Coordinates of C-alpha atoms in Angstrom, one line a residue:
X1 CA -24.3 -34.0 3.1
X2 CA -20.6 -34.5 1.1
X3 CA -19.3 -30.7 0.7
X4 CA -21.1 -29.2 3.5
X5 CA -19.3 -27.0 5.6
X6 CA -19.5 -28.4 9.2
X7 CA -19.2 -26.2 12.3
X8 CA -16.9 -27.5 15.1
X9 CA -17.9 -27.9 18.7
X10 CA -15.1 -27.2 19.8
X11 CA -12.3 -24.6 18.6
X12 CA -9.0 -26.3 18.0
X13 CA -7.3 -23.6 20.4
X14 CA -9.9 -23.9 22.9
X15 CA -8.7 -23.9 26.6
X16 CA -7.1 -20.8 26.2
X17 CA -8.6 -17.8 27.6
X18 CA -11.0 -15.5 25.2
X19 CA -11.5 -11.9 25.2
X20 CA -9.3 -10.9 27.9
X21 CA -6.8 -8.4 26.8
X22 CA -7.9 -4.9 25.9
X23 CA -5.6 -3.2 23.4
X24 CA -3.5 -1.5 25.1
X25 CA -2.8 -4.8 26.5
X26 CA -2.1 -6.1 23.6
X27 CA 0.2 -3.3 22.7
X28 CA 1.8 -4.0 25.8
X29 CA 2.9 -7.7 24.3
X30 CA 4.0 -6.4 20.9
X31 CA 6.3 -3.6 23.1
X32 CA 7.6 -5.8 26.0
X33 CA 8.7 -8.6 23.6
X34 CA 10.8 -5.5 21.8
X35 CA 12.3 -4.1 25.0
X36 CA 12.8 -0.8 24.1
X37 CA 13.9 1.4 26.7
X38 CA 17.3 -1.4 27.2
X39 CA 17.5 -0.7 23.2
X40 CA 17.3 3.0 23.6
X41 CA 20.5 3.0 25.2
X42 CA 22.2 0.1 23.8
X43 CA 21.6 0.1 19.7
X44 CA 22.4 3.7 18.6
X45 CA 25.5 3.3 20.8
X46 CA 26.8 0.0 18.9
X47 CA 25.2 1.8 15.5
X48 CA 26.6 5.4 15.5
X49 CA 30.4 3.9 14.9
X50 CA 29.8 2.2 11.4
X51 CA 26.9 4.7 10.2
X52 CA 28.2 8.0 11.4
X53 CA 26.0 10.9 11.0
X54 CA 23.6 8.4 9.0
X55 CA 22.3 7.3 12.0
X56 CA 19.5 8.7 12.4
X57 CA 18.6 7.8 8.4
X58 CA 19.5 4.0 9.4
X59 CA 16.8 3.8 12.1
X60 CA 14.2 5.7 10.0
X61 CA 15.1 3.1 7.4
X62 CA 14.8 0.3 9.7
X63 CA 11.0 1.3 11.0
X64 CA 9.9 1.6 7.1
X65 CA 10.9 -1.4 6.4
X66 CA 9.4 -3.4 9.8
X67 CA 6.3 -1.2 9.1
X68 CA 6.1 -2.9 6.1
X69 CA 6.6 -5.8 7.5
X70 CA 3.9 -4.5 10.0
X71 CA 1.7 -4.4 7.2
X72 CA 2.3 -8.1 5.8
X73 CA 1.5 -9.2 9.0
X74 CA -1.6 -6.9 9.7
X75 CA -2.9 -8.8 6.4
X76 CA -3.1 -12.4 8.0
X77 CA -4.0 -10.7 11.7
X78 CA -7.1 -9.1 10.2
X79 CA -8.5 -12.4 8.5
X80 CA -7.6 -14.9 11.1
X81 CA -7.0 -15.6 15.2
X82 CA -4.0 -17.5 15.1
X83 CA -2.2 -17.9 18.5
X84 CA 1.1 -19.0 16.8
X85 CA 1.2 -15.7 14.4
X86 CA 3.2 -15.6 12.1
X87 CA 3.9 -19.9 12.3
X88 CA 0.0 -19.9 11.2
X89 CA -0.1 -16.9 8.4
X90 CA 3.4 -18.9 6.7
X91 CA 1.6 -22.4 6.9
X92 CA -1.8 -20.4 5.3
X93 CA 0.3 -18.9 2.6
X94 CA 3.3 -20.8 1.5
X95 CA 2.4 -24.2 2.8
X96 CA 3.5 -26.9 5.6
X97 CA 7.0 -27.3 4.8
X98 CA 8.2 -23.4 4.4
X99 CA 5.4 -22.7 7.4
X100 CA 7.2 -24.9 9.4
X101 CA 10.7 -23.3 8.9
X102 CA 9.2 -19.9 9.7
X103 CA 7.7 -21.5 13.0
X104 CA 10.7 -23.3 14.2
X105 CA 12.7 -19.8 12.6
X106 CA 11.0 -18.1 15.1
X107 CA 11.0 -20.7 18.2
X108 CA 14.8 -19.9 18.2
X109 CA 14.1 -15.8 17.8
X110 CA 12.0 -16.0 21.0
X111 CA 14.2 -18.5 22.6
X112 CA 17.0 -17.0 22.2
X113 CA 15.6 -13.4 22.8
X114 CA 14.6 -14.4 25.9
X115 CA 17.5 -16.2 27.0
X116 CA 19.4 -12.8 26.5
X117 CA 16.8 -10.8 28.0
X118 CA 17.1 -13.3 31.6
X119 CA 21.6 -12.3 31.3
X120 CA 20.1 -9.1 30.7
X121 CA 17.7 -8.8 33.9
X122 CA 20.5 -10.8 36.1
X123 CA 23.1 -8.7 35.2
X124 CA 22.0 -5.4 36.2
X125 CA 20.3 -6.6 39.1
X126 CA 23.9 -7.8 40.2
X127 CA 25.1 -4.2 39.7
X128 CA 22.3 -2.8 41.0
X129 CA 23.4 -5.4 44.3
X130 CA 27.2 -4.4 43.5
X131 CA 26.2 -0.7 44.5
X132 CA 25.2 -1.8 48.1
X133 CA 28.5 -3.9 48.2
X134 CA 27.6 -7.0 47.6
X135 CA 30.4 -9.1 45.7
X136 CA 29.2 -9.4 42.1
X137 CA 30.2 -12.4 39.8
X138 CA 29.0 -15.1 37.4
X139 CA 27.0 -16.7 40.6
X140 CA 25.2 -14.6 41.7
X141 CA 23.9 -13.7 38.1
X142 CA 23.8 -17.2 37.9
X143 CA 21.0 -17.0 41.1
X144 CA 19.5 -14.0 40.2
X145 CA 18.6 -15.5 36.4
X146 CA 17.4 -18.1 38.0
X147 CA 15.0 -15.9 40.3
X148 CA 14.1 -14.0 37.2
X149 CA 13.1 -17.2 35.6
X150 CA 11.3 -18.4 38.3
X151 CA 9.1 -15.4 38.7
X152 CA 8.2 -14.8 35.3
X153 CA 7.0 -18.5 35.3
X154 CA 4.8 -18.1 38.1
X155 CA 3.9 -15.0 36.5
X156 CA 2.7 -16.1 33.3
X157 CA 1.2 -19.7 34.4
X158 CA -1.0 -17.3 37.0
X159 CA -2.6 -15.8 33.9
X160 CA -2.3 -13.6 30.6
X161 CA -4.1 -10.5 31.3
X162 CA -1.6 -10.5 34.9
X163 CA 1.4 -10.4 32.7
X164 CA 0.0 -8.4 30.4
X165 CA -0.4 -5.7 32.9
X166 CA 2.9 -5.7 34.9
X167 CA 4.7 -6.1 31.4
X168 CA 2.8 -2.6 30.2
X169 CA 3.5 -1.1 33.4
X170 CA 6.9 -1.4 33.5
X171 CA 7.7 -0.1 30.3
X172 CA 6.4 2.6 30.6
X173 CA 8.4 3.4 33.7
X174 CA 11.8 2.1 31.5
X175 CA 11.1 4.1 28.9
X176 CA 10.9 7.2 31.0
X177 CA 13.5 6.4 33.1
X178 CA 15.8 5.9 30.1
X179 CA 14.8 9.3 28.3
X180 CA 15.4 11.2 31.2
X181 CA 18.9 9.6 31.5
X182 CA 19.5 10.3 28.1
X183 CA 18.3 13.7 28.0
X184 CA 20.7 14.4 31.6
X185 CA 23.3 13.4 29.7
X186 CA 23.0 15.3 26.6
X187 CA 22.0 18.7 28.2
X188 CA 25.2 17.8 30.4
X189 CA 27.8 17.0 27.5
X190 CA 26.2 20.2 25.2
X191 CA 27.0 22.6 28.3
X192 CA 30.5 21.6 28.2
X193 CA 30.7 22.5 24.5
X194 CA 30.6 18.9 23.3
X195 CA 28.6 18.8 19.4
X196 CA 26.9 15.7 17.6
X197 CA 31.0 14.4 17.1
X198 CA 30.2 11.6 15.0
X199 CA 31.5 11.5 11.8
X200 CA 31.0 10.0 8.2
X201 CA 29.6 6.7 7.3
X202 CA 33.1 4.2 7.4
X203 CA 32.0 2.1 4.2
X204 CA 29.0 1.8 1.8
X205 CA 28.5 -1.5 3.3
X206 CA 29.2 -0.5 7.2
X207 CA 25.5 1.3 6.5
X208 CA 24.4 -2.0 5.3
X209 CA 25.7 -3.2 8.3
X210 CA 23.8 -0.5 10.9
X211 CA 20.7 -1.2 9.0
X212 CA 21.1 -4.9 9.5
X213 CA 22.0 -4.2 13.4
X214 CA 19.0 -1.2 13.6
X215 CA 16.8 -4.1 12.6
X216 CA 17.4 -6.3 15.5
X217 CA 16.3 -3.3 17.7
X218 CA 12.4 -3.9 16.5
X219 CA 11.9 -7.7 16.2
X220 CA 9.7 -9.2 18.4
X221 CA 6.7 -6.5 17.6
X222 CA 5.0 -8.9 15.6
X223 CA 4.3 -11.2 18.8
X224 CA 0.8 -9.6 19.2
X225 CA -0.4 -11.6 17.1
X226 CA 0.1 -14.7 19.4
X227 CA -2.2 -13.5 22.0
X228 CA -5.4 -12.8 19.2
X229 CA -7.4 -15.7 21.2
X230 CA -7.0 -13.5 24.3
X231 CA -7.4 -10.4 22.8
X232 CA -10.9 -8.5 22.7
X233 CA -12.2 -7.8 19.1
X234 CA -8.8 -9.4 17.9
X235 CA -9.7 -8.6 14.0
X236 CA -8.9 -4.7 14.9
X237 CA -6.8 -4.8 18.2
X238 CA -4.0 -7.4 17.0
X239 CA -3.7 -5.4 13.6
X240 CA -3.9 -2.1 15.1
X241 CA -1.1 -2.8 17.6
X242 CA 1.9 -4.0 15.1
X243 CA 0.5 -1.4 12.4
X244 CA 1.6 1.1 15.0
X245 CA 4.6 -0.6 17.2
X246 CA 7.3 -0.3 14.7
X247 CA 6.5 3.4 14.0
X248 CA 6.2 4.5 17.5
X249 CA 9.4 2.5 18.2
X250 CA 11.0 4.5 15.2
X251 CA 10.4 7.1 16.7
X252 CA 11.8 6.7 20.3
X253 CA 14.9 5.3 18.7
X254 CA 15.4 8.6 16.3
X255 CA 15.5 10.6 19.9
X256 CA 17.6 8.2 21.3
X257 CA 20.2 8.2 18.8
X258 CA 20.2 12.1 18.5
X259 CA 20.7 12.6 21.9
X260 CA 23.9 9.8 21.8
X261 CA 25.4 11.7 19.1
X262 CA 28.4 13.7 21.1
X263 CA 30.6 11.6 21.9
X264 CA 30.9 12.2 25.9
X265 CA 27.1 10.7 25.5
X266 CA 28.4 7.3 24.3
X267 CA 31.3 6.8 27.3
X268 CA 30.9 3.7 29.1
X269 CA 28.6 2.0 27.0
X270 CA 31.3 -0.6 25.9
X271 CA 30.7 -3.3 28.6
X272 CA 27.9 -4.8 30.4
X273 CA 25.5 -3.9 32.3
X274 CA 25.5 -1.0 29.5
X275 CA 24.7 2.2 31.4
X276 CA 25.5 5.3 30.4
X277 CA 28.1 6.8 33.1
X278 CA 26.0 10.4 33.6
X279 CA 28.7 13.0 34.7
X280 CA 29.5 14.2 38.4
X281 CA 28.9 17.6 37.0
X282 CA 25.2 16.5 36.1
X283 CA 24.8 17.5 40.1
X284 CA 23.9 15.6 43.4
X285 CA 21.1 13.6 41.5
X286 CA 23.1 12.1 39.1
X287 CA 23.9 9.1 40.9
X288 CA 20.4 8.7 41.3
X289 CA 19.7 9.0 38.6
X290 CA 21.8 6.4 37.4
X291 CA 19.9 4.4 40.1
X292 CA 16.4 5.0 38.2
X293 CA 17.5 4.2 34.4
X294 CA 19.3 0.7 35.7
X295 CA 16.7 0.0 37.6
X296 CA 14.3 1.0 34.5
X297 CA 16.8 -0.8 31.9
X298 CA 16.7 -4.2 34.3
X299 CA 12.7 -3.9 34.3
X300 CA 12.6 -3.9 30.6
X301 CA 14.9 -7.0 30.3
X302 CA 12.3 -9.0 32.7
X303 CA 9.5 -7.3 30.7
X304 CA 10.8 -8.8 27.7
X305 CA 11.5 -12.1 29.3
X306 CA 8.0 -12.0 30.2
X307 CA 7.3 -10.9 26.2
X308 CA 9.5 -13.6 24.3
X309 CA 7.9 -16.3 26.6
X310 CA 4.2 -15.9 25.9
X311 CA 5.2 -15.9 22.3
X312 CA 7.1 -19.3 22.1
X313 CA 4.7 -20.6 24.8
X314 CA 2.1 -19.9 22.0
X315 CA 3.5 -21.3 18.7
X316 CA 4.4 -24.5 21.2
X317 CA 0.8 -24.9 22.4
X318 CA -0.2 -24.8 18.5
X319 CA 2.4 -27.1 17.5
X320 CA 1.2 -29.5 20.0
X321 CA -2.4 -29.1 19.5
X322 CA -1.3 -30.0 15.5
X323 CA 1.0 -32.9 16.9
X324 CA 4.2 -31.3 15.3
X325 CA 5.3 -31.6 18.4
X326 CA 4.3 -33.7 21.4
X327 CA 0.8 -33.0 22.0
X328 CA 1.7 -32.6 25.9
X329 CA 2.8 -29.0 24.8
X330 CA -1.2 -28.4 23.8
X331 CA -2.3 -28.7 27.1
X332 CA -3.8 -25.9 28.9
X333 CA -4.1 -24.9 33.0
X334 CA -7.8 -26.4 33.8
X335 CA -7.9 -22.9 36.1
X336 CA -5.5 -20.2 34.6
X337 CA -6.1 -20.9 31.1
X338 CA -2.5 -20.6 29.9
X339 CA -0.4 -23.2 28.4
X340 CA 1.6 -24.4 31.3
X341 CA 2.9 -27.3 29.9
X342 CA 5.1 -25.1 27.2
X343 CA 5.9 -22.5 29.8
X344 CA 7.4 -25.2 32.2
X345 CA 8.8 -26.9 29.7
X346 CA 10.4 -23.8 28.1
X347 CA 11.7 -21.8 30.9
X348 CA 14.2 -24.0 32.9
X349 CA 16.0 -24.4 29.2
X350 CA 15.7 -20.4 28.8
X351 CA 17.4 -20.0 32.2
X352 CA 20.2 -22.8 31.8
X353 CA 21.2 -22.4 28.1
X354 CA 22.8 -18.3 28.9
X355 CA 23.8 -19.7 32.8
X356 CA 25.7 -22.4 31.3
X357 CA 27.0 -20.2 28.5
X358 CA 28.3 -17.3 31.4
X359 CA 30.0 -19.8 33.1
X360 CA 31.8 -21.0 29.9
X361 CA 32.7 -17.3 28.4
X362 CA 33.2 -15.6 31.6
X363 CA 31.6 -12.5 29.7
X364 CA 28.3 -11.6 30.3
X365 CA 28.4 -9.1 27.2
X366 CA 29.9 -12.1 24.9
X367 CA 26.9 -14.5 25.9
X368 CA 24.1 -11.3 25.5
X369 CA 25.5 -10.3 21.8
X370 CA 26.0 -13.6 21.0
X371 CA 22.5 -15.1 21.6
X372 CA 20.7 -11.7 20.3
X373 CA 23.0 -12.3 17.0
X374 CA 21.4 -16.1 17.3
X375 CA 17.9 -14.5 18.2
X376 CA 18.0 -11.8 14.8
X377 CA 18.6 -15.1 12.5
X378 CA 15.7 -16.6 13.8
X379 CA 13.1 -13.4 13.3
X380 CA 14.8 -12.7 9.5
X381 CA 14.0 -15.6 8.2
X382 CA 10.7 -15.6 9.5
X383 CA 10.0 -12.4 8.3
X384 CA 11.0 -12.6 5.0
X385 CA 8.8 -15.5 4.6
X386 CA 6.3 -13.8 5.8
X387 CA 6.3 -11.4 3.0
X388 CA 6.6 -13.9 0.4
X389 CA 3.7 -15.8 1.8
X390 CA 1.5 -12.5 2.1
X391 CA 0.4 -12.2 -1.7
X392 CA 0.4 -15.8 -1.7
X393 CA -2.0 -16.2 0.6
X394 CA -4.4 -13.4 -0.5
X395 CA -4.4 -14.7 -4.6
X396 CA -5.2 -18.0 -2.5
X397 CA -8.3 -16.7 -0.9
X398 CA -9.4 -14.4 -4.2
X399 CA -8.4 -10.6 -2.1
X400 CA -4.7 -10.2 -3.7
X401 CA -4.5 -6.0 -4.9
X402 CA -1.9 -4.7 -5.8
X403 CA -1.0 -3.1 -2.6
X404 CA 0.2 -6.0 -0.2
X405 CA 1.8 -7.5 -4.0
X406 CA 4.1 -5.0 -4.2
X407 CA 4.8 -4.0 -0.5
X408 CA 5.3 -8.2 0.2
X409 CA 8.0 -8.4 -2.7
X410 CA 9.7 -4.7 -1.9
X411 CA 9.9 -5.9 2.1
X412 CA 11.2 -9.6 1.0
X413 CA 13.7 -8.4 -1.6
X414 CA 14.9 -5.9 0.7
X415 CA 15.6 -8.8 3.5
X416 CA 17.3 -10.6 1.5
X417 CA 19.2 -7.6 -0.4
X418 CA 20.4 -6.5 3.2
X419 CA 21.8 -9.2 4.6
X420 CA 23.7 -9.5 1.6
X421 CA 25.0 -5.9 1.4
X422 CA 26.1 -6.4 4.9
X423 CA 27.9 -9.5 4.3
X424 CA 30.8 -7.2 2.7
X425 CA 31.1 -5.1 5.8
X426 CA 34.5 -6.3 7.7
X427 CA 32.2 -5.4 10.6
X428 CA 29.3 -8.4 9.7
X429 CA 31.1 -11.3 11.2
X430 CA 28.6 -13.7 11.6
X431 CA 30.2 -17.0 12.5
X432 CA 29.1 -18.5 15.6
X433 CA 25.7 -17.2 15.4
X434 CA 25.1 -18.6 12.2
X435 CA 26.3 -22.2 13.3
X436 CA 24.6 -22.2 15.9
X437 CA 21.6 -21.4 14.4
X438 CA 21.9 -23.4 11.5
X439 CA 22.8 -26.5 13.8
X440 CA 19.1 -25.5 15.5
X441 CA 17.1 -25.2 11.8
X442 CA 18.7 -28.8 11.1
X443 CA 16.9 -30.3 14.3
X444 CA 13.7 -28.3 13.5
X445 CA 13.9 -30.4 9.9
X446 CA 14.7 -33.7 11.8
X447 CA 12.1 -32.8 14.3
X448 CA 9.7 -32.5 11.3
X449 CA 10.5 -35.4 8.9
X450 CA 10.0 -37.8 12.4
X451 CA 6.6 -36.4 13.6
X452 CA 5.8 -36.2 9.6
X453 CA 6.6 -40.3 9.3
X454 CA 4.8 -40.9 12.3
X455 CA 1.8 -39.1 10.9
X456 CA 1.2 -38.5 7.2
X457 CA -1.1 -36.3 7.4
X458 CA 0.0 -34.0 9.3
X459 CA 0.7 -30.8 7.2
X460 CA -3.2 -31.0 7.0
X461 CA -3.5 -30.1 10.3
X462 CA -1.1 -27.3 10.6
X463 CA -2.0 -23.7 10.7
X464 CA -4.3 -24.1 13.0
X465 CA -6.4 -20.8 14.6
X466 CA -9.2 -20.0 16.8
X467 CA -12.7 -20.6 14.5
X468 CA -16.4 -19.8 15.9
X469 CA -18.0 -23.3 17.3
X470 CA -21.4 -24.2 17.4
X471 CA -22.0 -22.3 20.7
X472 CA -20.9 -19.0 19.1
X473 CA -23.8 -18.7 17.2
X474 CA -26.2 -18.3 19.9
X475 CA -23.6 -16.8 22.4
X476 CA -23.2 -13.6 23.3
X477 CA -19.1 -13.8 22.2
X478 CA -18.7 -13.1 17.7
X479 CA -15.2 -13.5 17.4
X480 CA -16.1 -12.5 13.4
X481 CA -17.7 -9.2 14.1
X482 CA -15.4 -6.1 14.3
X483 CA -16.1 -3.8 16.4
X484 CA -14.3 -0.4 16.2

């Protein structure tokens, strides 16, 4: 009968796994992809010289406005099981066109986040290696990012709630490695009579600046949303975990930045690997100590390698399963359940790209700020479309309140507002990073108009996210029912 709803046999994300992750789990995604314990060190130290004292007020600031952001997101995530996140909830709200800028927006954010996060891993498993005296260099981080790469390949083709589980693990142990450095350190530099040295703001527009940079330090907790397939009772798990990522981040990052206040803290922090050089005073364990946090600080890089993967894996697979991109990339492992196609396809560019770059710079630290400035373009944009499409979406389906209305257009403007404020900092010197990812956006459109001529239709069948099937309704698995 014309207008009747039909129910599919067969979801149009099928072949990934279902119910899999619990929510810690999928907490675990949201905080690997975000890498915190590496940002713990590394933010508040690159933060504290434009904000000053204001430090502290520039993270808090930061973690409202990605809880907001948190929030936008939590709106989509509790109304649909979309493994591409926040690709889908753009496409749903704004349409193909703006969807497909936030999804190819965020391709680079992931691509580029874990690009830097592989540098990241290689490098301070090179000076972990230097420390037994082996020669350290751009080829042996060269071989080591290319064991890092390998690894978390085999690690995620092998299967999501494996991942998920070693990624959960071992940030934990960063983040307590990293605290206990930090509060060595701290305890160390107050007992010599050293105070919280850091002075005044430099410029009404350096804050602008910090906020900008204190930003970058909680991108990626929004990629919970690309495992919802694989996530048990995703309507409550994949909301709950990126309502509460950006606050508890917030949080760690406050106590980071207080303790890296006196300046004795902050020593050493100026090249790569970043590690804070603990004092010989600290006692016999400080070099151990040291050990621990790099050790820690390396696991979190391959933690969020791990992270930044499974989300462009994701949006990929979606992609391909709408034909946006080559359908190959919506393939699935007939045993795993993972989609191996995108991960093989992805990961041999993510370990070349920064290899290629080192080799080119000859500074590790030039090649990891400049494809995290590359990364933080990507996730912006998305974001602030995000927030745009939010109220959008909700007048679309008859559920728009006030509430998300005003939070959306407060979250967008500020976005927006920001990047502008910072833009008068001397500080904010975008310039390569923007080419580079505008060079990137420009390919996404070409990428688009060709797979768009090819196939008319295709902004139809974009957006797409797990729906029940026929054999849901007398199954024992209702991916509609929230359970809490």
């Amino acid at each position: 009968m014309s207008g009747t709803p039909r129910i599919r046999s067969r979801s149009p994300v099928a072949g990934l796994e279902r119910a899999r992750l619990s929510f810690v789990q999928v907490l675990g995604q949201s905080v690997s992809a975000v890498a915190p314990s590496a940002v713990m060190v590394t933010l508040p130290a690159l933060v504290i010289p434009d904000a000053g004292r204001a430090t502290l007020a520039v993270f808090a600031a930061a973690a409202i406005l990605m809880t907001a952001v948190g929030y936008c997101v939590g709106q989509f995530a509790t109304r649909m099981v979309a493994v591409s996140g926040l690709y889908s909830y753009i496409v749903k709200g704004l349409g193909a066109v703006p969807g497909f800028a936030g999804g190819w927006s965020l391709l680079v954010g992931y691509a580029a986040a874990a690009m830097a996060s592989t540098l990241g891993a290689a490098s301070y498993l090179a000076a972990l290696l230097g420390r037994v005296g082996l020669p350290t260099g751009s080829t042996l981080i060269a071989v080591l990012a290319a064991i890092v790469g390998l690894l978390a390949l085999l690690l995620m083709i092998r299967g999501v709630k494996l991942s998920a589980r070693i990624m959960l693990a071992i940030e934990v142990f960063a983040i307590v490695a990293a605290s206990a450095a930090l509060v060595v350190a701290f305890v160390q530099s107050v007992r010599e009579g050293a105070t919280a040295s850091a002075g005044g703001a430099k410029s009404g527009s350096a804050v602008g600046f910090a906020v900008l940079l204190a930003i970058t330090s909680f991108v990626g907790f929004e990629s919970a949303g690309t495992v919802a397939r694989e996530a048990r009772n995703p309507f409550v798990t994949v909301p709950r975990a990126i309502r509460w990522t950006p606050i508890a981040l917030g949080v760690l990052y406050v106590f980071a930045a207080a303790l890296q206040l006196p300046e004795p803290v902050r020593e050493g922090v100026d090249s790569l690997p970043i590690v804070l050089t603990l004092p010989d005073t600290s006692g016999a364990g400080s070099s151990a100590l040291s050990v621990v946090m790099e050790l820690g600080i390396t696991a979190s890089w391959f933690a969020c390698v791990l992270g930044s993967t499974t989300a462009l894996s994701r949006t990929l697979f979606a992609m391909g399963r709408e034909g946006v991109v080559p359908t190959v990339f919506g393939r699935t492992h007939h045993r795993f359940h993972t989609p191996h196609v995108a991960l093989a396809a992805a990961m041999p560019v993510i370990v070349a790209v920064p290899v290629v770059y080192l080799f080119v710079s000859g500074s590790s630290r030039d090649v990891l700020i400049g494809l995290l400035a590359v990364s933080a373009h990507g996730y912006v944009l998305a974001y602030v479309l995000l927030c745009v499409a939010t109220p959008a979406f909700l007048r679309r389906i008859g559920e728009l309140t006030r509430l998300p209305l005003v939070i959306g257009a407060l979250a967008a403007t500020a976005m927006v507002a920001l990047v502008g404020w910072a833009a008068f900092s001397r500080t904010y010197v975008a310039g390569a990073a923007t080419a580079v990812y505008v060079l990137l956006m420009l390919l996404g459109a070409a990428v688009f108009a060709i797979r768009a001529r090819r196939s008319p239709g295709i902004g139809e069948r974009m957006g797409v996210y797990d729906e029940a099937v026929a054999d849901d309704l007398l199954g024992r698995y209702r991916p509609w029912e929230v359970r809490r």
